[in-house]
Tab-separated table of C-alpha atoms and ligand atoms in Angstrom:
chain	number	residue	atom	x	y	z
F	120	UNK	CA	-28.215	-13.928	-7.791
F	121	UNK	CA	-26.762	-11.562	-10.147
F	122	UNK	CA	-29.103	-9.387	-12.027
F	123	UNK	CA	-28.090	-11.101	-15.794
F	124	UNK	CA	-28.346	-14.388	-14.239
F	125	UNK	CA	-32.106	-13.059	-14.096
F	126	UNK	CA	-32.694	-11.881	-17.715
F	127	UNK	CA	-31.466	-15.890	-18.718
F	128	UNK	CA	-33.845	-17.615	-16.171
F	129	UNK	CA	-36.347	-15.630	-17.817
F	130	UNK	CA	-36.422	-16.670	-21.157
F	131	UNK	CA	-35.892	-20.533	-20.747
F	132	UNK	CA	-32.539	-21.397	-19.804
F	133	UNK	CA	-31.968	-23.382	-16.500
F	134	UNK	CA	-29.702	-22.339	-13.501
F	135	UNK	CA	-27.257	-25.294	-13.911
F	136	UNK	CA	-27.044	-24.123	-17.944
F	137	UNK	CA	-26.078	-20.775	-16.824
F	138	UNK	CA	-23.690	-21.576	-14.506
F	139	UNK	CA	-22.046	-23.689	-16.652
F	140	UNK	CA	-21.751	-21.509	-19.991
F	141	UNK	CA	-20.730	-18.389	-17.102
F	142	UNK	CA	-18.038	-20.600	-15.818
F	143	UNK	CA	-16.479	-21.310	-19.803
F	144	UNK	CA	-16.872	-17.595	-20.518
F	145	UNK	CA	-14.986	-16.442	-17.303
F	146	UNK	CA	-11.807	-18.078	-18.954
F	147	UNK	CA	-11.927	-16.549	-22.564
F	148	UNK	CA	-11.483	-13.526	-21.357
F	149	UNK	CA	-7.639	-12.871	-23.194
F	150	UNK	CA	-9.355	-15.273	-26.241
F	151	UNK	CA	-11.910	-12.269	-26.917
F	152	UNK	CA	-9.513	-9.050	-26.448
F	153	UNK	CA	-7.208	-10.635	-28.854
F	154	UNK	CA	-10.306	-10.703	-31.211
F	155	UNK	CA	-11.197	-7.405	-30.462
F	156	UNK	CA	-7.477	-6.108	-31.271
F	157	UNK	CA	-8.256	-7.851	-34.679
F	158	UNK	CA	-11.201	-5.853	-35.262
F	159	UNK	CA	-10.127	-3.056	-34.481
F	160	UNK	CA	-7.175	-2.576	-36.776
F	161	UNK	CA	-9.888	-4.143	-39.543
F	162	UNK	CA	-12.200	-1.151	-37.999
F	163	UNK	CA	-9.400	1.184	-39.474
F	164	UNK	CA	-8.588	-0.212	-42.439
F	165	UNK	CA	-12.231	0.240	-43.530
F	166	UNK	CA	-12.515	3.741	-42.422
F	167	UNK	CA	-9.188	4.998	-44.569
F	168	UNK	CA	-10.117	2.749	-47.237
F	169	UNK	CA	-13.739	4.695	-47.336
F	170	UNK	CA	-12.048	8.349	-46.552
F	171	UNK	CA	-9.622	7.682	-49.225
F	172	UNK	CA	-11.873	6.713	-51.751
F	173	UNK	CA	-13.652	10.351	-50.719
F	174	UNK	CA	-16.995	8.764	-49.552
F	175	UNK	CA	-19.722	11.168	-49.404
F	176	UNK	CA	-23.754	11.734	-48.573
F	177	UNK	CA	-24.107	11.678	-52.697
F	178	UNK	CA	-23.083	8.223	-52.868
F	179	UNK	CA	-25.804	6.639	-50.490
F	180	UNK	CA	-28.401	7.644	-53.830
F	181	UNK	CA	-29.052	4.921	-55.960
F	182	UNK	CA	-29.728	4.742	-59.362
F	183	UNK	CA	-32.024	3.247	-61.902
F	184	UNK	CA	-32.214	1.603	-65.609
F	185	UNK	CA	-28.900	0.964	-66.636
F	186	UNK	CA	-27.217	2.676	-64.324
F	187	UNK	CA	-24.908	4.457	-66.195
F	188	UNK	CA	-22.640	7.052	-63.940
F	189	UNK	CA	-24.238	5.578	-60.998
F	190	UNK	CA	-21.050	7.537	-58.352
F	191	UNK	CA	-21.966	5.502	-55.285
F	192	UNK	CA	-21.313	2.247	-56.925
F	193	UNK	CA	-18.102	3.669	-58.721
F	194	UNK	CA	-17.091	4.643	-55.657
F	195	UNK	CA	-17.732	1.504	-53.185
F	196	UNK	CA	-15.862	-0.811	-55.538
F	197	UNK	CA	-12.909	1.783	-55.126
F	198	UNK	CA	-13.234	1.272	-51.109
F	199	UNK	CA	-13.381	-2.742	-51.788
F	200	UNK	CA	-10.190	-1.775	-54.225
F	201	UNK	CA	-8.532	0.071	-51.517
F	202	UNK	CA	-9.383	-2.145	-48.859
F	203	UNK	CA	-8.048	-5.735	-50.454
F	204	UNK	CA	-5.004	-3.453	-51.697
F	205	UNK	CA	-5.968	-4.346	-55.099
F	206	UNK	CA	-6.154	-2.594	-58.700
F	207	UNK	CA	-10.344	-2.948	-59.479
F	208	UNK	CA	-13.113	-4.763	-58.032
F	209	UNK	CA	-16.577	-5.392	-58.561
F	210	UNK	CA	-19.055	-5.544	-55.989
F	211	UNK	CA	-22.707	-6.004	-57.055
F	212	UNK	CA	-26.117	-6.395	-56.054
F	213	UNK	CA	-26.379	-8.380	-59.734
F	214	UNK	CA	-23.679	-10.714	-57.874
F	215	UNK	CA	-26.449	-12.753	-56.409
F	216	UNK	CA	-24.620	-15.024	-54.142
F	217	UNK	CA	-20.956	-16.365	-53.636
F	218	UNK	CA	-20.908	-19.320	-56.238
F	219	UNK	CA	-22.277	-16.768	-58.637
F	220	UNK	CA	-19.201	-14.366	-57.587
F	221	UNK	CA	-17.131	-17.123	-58.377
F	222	UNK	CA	-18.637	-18.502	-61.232
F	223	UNK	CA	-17.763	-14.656	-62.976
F	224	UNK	CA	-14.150	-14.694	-61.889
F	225	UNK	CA	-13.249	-18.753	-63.568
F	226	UNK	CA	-16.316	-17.911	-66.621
F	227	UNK	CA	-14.645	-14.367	-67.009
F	228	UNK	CA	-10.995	-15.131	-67.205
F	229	UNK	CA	-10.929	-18.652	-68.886
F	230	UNK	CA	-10.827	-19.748	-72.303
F	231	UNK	CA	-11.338	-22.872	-74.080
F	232	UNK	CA	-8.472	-24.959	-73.436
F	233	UNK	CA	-7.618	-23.652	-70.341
F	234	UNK	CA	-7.387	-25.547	-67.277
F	235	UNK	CA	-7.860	-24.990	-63.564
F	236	UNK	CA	-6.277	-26.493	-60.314
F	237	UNK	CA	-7.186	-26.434	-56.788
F	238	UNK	CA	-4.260	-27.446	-55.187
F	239	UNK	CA	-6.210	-27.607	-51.685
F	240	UNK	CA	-8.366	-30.749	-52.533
F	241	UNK	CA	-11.799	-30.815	-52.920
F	242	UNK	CA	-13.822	-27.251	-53.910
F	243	UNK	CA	-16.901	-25.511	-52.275
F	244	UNK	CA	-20.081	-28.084	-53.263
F	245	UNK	CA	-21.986	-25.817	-55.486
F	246	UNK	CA	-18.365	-24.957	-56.830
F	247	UNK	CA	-18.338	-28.650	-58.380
F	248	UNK	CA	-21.224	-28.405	-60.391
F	249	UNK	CA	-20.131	-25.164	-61.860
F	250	UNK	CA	-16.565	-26.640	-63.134
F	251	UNK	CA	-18.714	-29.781	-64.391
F	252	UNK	CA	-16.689	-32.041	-61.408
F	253	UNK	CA	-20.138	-33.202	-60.926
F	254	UNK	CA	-22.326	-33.516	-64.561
F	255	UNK	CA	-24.302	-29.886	-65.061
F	256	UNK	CA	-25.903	-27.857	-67.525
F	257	UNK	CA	-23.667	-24.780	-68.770
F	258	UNK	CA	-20.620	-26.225	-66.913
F	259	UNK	CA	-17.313	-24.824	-67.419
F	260	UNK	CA	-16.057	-28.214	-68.850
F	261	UNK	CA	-18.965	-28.002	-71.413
F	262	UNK	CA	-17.236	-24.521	-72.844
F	263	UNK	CA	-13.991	-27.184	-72.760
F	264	UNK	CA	-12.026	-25.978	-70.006
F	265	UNK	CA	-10.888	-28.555	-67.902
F	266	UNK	CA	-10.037	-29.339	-63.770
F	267	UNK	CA	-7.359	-30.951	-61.744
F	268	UNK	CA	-6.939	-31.133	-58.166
F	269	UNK	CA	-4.250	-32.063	-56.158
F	270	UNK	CA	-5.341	-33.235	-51.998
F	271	UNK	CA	-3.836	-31.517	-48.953
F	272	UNK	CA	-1.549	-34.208	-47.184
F	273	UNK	CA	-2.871	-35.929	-43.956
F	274	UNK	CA	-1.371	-33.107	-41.503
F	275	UNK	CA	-3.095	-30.671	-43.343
F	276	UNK	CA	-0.192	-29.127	-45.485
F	277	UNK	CA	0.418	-28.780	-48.997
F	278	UNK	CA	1.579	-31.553	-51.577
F	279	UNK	CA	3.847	-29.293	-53.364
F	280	UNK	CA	5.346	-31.963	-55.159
F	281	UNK	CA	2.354	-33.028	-56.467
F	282	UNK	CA	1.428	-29.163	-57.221
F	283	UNK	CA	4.418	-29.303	-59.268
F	284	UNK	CA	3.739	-32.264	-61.277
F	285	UNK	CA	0.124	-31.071	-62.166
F	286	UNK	CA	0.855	-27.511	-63.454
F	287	UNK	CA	1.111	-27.697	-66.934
F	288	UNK	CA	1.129	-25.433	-70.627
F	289	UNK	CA	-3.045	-25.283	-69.599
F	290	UNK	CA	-2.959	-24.322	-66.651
F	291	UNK	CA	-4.411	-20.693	-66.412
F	292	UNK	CA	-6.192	-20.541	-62.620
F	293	UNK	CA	-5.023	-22.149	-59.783
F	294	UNK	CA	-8.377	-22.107	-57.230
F	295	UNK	CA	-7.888	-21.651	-53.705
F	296	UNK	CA	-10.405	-22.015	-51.377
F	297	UNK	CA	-9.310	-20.251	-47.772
F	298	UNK	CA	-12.494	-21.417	-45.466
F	299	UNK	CA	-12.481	-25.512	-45.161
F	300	UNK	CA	-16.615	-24.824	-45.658
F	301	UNK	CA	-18.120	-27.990	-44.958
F	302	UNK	CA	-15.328	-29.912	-45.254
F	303	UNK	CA	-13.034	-31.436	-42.801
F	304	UNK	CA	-9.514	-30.320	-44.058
F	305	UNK	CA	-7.953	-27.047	-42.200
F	306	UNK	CA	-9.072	-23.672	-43.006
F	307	UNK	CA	-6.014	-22.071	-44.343
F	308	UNK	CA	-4.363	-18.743	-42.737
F	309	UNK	CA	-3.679	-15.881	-45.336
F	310	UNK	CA	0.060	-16.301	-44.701
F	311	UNK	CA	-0.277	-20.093	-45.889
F	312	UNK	CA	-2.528	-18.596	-48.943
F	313	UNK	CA	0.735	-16.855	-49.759
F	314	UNK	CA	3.403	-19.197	-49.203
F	315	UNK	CA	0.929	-21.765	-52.209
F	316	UNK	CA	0.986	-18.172	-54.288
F	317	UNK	CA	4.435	-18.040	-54.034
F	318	UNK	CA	5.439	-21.246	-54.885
F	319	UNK	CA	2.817	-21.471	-57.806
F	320	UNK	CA	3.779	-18.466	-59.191
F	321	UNK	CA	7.513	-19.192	-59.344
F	322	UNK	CA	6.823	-22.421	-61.375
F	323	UNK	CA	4.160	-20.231	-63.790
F	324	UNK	CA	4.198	-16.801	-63.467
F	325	UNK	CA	1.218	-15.485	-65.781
F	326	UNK	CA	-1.240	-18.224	-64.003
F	327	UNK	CA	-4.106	-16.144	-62.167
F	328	UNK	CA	-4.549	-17.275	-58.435
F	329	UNK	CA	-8.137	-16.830	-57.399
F	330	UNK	CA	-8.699	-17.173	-53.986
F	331	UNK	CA	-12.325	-18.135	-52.699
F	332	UNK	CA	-12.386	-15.926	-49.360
F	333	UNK	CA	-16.024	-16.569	-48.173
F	334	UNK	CA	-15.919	-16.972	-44.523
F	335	UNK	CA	-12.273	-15.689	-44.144
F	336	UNK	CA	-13.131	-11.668	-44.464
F	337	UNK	CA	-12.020	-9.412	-41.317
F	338	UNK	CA	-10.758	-12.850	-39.727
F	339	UNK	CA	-7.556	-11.883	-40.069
F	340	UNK	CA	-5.867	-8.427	-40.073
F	341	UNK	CA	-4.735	-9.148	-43.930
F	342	UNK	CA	-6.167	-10.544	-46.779
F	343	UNK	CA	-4.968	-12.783	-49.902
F	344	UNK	CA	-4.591	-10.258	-52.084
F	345	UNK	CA	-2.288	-8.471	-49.905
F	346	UNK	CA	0.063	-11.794	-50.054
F	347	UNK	CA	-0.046	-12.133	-54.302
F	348	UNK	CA	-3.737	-12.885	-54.689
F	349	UNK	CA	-4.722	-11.972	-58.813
F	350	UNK	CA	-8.522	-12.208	-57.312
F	351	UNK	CA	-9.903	-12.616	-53.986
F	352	UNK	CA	-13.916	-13.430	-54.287
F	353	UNK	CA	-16.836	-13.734	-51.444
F	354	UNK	CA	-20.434	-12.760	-50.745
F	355	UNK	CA	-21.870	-10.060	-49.246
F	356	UNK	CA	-24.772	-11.820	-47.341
F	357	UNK	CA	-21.369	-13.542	-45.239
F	358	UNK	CA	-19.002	-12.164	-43.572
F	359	UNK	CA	-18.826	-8.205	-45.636
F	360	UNK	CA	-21.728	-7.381	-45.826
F	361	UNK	CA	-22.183	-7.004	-42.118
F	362	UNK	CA	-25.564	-8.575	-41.500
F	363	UNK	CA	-26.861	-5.157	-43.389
F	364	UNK	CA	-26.253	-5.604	-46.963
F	365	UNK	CA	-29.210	-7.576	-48.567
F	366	UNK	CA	-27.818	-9.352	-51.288
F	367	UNK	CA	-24.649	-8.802	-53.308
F	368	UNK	CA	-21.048	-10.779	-54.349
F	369	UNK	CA	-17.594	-8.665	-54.533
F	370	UNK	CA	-14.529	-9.855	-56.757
F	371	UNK	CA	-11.428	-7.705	-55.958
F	372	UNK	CA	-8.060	-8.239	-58.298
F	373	UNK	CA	-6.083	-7.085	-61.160
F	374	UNK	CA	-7.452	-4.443	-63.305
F	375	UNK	CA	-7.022	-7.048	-66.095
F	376	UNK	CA	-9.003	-9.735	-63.970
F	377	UNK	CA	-11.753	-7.242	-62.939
F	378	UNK	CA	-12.446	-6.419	-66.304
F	379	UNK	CA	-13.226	-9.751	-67.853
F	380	UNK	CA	-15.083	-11.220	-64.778
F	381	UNK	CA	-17.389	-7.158	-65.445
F	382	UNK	CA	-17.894	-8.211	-69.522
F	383	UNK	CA	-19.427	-11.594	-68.221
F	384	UNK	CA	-21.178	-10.340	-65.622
F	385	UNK	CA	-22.818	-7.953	-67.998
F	386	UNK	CA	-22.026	-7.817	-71.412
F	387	UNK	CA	-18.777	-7.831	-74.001
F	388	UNK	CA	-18.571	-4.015	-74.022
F	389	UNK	CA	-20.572	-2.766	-71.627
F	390	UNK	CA	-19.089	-4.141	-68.673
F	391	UNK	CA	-18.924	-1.622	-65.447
F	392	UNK	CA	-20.820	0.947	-66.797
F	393	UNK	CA	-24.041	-0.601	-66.625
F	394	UNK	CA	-25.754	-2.312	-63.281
F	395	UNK	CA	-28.102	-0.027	-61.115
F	396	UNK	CA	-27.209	-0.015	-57.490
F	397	UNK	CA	-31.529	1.261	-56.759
F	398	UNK	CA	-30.747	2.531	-53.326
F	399	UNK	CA	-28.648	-0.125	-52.026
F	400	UNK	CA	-24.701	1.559	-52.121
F	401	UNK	CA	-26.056	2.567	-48.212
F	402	UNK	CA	-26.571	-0.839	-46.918
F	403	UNK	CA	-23.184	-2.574	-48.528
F	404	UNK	CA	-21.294	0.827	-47.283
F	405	UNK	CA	-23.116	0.576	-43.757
F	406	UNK	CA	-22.447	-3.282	-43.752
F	407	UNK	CA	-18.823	-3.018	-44.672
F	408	UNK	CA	-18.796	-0.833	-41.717
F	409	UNK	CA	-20.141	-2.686	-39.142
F	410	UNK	CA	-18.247	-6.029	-40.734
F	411	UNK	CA	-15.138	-6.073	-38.395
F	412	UNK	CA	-16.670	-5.721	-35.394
F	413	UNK	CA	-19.658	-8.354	-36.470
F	414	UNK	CA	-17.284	-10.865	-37.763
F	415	UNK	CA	-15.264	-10.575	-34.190
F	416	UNK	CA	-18.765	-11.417	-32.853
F	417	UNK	CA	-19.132	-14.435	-34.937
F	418	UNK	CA	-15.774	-15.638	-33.878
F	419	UNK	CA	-16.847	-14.926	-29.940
F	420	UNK	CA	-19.657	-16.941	-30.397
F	421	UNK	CA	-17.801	-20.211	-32.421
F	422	UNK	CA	-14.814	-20.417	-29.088
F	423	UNK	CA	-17.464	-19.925	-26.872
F	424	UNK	CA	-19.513	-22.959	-28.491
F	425	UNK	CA	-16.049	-24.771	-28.955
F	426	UNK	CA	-15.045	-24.492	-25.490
F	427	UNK	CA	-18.702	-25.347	-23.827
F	428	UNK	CA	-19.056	-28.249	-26.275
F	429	UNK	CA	-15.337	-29.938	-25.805
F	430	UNK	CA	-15.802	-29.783	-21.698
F	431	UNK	CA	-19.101	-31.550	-22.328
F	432	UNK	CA	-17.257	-34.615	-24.358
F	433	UNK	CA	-17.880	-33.254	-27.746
F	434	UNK	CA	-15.173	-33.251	-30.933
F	435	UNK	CA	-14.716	-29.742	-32.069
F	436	UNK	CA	-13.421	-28.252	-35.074
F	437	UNK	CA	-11.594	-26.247	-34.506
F	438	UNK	CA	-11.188	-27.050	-31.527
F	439	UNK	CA	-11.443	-24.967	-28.097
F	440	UNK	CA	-7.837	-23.646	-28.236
F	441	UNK	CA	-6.350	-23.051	-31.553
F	442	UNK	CA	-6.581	-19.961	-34.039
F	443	UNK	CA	-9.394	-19.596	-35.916
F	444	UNK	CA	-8.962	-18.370	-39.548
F	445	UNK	CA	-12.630	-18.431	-40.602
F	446	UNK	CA	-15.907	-17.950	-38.655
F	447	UNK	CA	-17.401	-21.559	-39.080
F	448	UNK	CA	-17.587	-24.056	-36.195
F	449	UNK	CA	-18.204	-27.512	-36.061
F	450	UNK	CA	-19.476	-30.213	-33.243
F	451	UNK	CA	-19.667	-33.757	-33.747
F	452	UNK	CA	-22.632	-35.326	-31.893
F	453	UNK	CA	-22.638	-39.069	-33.457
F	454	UNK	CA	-26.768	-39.026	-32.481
F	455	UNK	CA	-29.292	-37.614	-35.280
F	456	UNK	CA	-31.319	-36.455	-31.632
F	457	UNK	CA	-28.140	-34.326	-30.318
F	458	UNK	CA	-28.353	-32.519	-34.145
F	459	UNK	CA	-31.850	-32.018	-33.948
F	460	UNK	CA	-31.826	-30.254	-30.093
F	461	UNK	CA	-28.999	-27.963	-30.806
F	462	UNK	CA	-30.983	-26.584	-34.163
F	463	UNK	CA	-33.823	-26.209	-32.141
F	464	UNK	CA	-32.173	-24.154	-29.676
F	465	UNK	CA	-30.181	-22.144	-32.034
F	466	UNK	CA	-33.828	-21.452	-33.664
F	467	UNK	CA	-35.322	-20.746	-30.210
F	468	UNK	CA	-33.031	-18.006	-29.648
F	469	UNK	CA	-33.632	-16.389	-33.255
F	470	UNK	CA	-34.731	-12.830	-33.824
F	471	UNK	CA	-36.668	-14.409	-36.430
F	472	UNK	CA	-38.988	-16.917	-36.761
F	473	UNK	CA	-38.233	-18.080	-32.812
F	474	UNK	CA	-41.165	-19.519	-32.580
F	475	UNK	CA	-40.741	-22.257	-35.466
F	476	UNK	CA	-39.149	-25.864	-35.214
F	477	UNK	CA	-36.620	-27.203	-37.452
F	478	UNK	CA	-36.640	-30.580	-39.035
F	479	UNK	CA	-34.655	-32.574	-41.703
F	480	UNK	CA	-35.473	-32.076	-45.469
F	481	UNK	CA	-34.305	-33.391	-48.617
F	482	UNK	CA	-32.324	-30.939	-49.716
F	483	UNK	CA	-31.490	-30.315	-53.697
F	484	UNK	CA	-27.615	-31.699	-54.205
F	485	UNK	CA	-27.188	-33.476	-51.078
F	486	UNK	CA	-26.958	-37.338	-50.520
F	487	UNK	CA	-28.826	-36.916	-46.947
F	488	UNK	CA	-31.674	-34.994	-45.082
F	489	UNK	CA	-30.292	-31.707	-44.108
F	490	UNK	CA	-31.836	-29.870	-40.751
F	491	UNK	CA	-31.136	-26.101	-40.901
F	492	UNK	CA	-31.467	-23.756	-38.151
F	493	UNK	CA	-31.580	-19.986	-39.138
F	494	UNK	CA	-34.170	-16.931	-38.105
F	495	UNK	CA	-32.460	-14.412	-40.053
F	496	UNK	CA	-33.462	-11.137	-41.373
F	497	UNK	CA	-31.691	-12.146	-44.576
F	498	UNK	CA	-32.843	-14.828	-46.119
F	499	UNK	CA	-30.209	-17.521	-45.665
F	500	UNK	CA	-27.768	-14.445	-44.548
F	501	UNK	CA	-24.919	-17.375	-42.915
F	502	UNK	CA	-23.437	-13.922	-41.039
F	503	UNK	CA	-26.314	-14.311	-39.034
F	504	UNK	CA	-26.504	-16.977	-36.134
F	505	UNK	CA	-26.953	-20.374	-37.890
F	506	UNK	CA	-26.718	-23.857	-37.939
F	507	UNK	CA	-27.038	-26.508	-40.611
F	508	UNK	CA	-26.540	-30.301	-40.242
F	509	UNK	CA	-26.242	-33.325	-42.935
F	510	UNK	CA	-28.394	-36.224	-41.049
F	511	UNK	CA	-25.679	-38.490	-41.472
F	512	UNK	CA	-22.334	-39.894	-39.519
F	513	UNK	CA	-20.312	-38.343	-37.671
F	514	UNK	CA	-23.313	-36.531	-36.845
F	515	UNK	CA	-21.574	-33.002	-36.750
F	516	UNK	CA	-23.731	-29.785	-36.939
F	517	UNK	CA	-22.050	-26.652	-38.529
F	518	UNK	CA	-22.959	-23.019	-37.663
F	519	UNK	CA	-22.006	-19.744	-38.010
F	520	UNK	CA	-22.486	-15.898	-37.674
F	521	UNK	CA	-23.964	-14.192	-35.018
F	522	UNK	CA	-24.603	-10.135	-35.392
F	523	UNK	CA	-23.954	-9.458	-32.028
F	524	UNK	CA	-21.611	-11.821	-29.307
F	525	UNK	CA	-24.770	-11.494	-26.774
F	526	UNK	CA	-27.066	-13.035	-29.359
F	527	UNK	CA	-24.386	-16.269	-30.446
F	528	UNK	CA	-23.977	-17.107	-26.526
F	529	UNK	CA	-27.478	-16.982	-26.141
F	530	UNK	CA	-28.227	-19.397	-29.023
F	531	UNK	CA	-25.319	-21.392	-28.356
F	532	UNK	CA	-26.753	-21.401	-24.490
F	533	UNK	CA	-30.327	-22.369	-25.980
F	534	UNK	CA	-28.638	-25.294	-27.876
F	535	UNK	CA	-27.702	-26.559	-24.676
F	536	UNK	CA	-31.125	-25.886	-22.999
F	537	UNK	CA	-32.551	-27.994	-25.597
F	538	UNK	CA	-30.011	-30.928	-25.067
F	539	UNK	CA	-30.541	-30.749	-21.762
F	540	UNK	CA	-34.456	-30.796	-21.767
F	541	UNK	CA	-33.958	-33.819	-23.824
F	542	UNK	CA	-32.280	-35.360	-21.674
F	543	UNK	CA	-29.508	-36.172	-23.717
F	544	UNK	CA	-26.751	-34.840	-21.014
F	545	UNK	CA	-27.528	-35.788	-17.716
F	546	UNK	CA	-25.868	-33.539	-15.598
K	23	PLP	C1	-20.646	-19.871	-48.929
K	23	PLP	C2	-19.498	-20.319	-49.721
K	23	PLP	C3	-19.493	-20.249	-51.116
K	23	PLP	C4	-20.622	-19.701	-51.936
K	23	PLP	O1	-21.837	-19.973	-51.457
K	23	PLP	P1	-23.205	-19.219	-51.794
K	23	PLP	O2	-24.147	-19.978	-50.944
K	23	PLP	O3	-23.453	-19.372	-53.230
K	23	PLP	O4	-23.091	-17.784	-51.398
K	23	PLP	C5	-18.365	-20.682	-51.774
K	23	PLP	N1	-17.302	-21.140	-51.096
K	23	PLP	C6	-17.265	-21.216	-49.764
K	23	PLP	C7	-16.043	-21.721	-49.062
K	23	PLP	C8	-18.358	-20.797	-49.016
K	23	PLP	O5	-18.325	-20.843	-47.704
């Protein structure tokens, strides 16, 4: 018996588990160095793009009260700017999550009369009551702007003819959304991202193309903005922020864009010059560090879960062979008790919290129960191993993250565990 085998036996998971998950690792050997090429290039890019914005020990002091002249934070939005190959960007700790990021970049840069289109189907959730798709206080279609959306066809391409047909004298954002979230449309590559860009652009040219990028950061060894992208948004508790930044949102994009979404994140005439960073410039610098190589640990962890789950019977998305363009995974179980054992596994194997079990609440905004799985040192930090579930058909449980590849195949391994205990898969 080898000596890991050992380690595994001795914190709950059975021989016949171990075997198993050892056997599906043994093969994704090429998988993972192709990763790790990935991250590695990203590893550089981040490293010039800090060294050419002339990082230094200075920076890593924060500031207090309004901020004003505050060097580290002037400084890490010129690494995000250097990194996304854009003009400005704005990344915050008064960003306080991803729909907030985005909220800035459409409430920033639209007017009344203006309309937006995502030509990639349905938006994020939260995204919906923010536009006023679904009825909501301080909407964007209460200040009169208004939406239109055109679907992805079946295969999972673009309805450019459609596209065409709903671009019109309002149109003034077209929203893309790269990561298919929750969803169960394709997650879109960077080089499809551009190819949309393109062909938008050439029927409007002054129409700003946002792209939502949570989920997609460091997946890829380029980013929208480097394929026409006006503004690329995400959070910094995702992907980023590495697991080490504590709260936070970045917008990257024209100087033009930049500066409207910073007036409406602070105030008409104030706009970057105010916003403390209190200490925290060290954590979103040390995150954005760390991000490449923690992002290629997320992705180690979802093919790993893909490939165990679709030998075992399962429906993965993706599935166990094709590229991956964001870090989210997906298994469909079709049994509420399948949902309920993987959560409690992923739980079990937690940093965090190990010791509590999950169960289905009623969450605000959804139509079902939701189960969540998460022992994070962030709150709700989705970089970090995770899993969250709808209690309704197919039955499919998403997760997510994982700081370190040892700690996603161990929770993915627990998962199983708790299946198995179950006696829901009878070997
Ligand atoms: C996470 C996410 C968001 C924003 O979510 P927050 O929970 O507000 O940070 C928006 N779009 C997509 C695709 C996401 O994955």
């Amino acid at each position: 018996m080898d000596n890991l085998k050992d380690y595994y036996l001795g914190i709950g998971i059975d021989e016949k588990v171990y075997d198993f998950c050892a056997t599906i690792e043994k093969k994704l050997k090429s998988r993972f160095d192709e990763i790790d090429k990935v991250a590695e290039q990203n590893q550089i890019r981040v490293i010039k793009a800090l060294q050419d914005a002339k990082f230094a020990e200075e920076h890593l002091n924060g500031t207090t009260g309004y901020g004003y002249n505050d060097s580290g934070r002037e400084t890490i939005e010129q690494v995000y700017a250097n990194l996304f190959h854009t003009e400005d960007a704005l990344v915050r700790q008064q960003i306080t999550c991803g729909t907030h990021a985005l909220t800035i970049a459409l409430s920033g840069n639209l007017r009344p009369g203006d309309e937006i289109l995502s030509p990639v189907g349905k938006v994020y959730d939260t995204l919906e009551g923010v536009i006023g798709v679904r009825e909501s206080k301080g909407s964007l279609k209460e200040f009169g702007i208004t939406y239109k959306q055109v679907d992805l066809l079946p295969d999972g391409s673009f309805d450019y003819d459609n596209i065409r047909k709903a671009i019109n004298k309002n149109t003034r954002l077209i929203e893309i959304q790269r990561s298919k979230g929750y969803d169960v449309r394709p997650t879109l590559s960077v080089e499809q991202i551009g190819e949309l860009i393109k062909f938008c652009k050439e029927i409007k040219p002054d129409v700003i193309c946002m792209v939502d990028n949570c989920y997609g950061e460091f997946v890829e060894t380029i980013e929208p903005s480097f394929v026409g992208a006006d503004m690329v948004v995400g959070s910094l508790i995702k992907n980023p922020g590495g697991g080490l930044a504590p709260i936070g949102g970045y917008i990257c994009g024209t100087k033009e864009c930049i500066e409207n979404c910073a007036y409406r994140l602070s105030s008409p005439g104030l706009g970057k010059e105010v916003g403390a960073s209190l200490g925290i410039t060290r954590n979103i610098a040390q995150g954005l560090f760390l991000a490449p190589t923690v992002t290629a640990s997320a992705l180690k962890g979802a093919i790993f879960a893909a490939n165990i789950y679709e030998k075992l019977g399962f429906k993965t998305v993706p599935n166990a062979t094709e590229d991956r363009f964001d870090i989210i995974q997906a298994v469909e179980f079709g049994k509420p008790e399948f949902i309920q054992a993987f959560c409690e596994g992923i739980q079990a194997a937690a940093p965090v919290d190990s010791f509590v079990t999950p169960i289905p609440w009623d969450m605000p905004g959804y139509d079902s129960q939701v189960i969540m799985a998460a022992g994070t040192f962030i709150s709700g930090a989705s970089i970090e191993l995770s899993a969250d579930a709808p209690m309704k058909e197919p039955y499919a449980v998403y997760f997510q993250g994982g700081l370190t590849y040892q700690h996603a195949k161990f929770g993915i391994m627990m998962s199983l565990q708790k299946i198995v205990e179950k006696g829901l898969i009878v070997w």
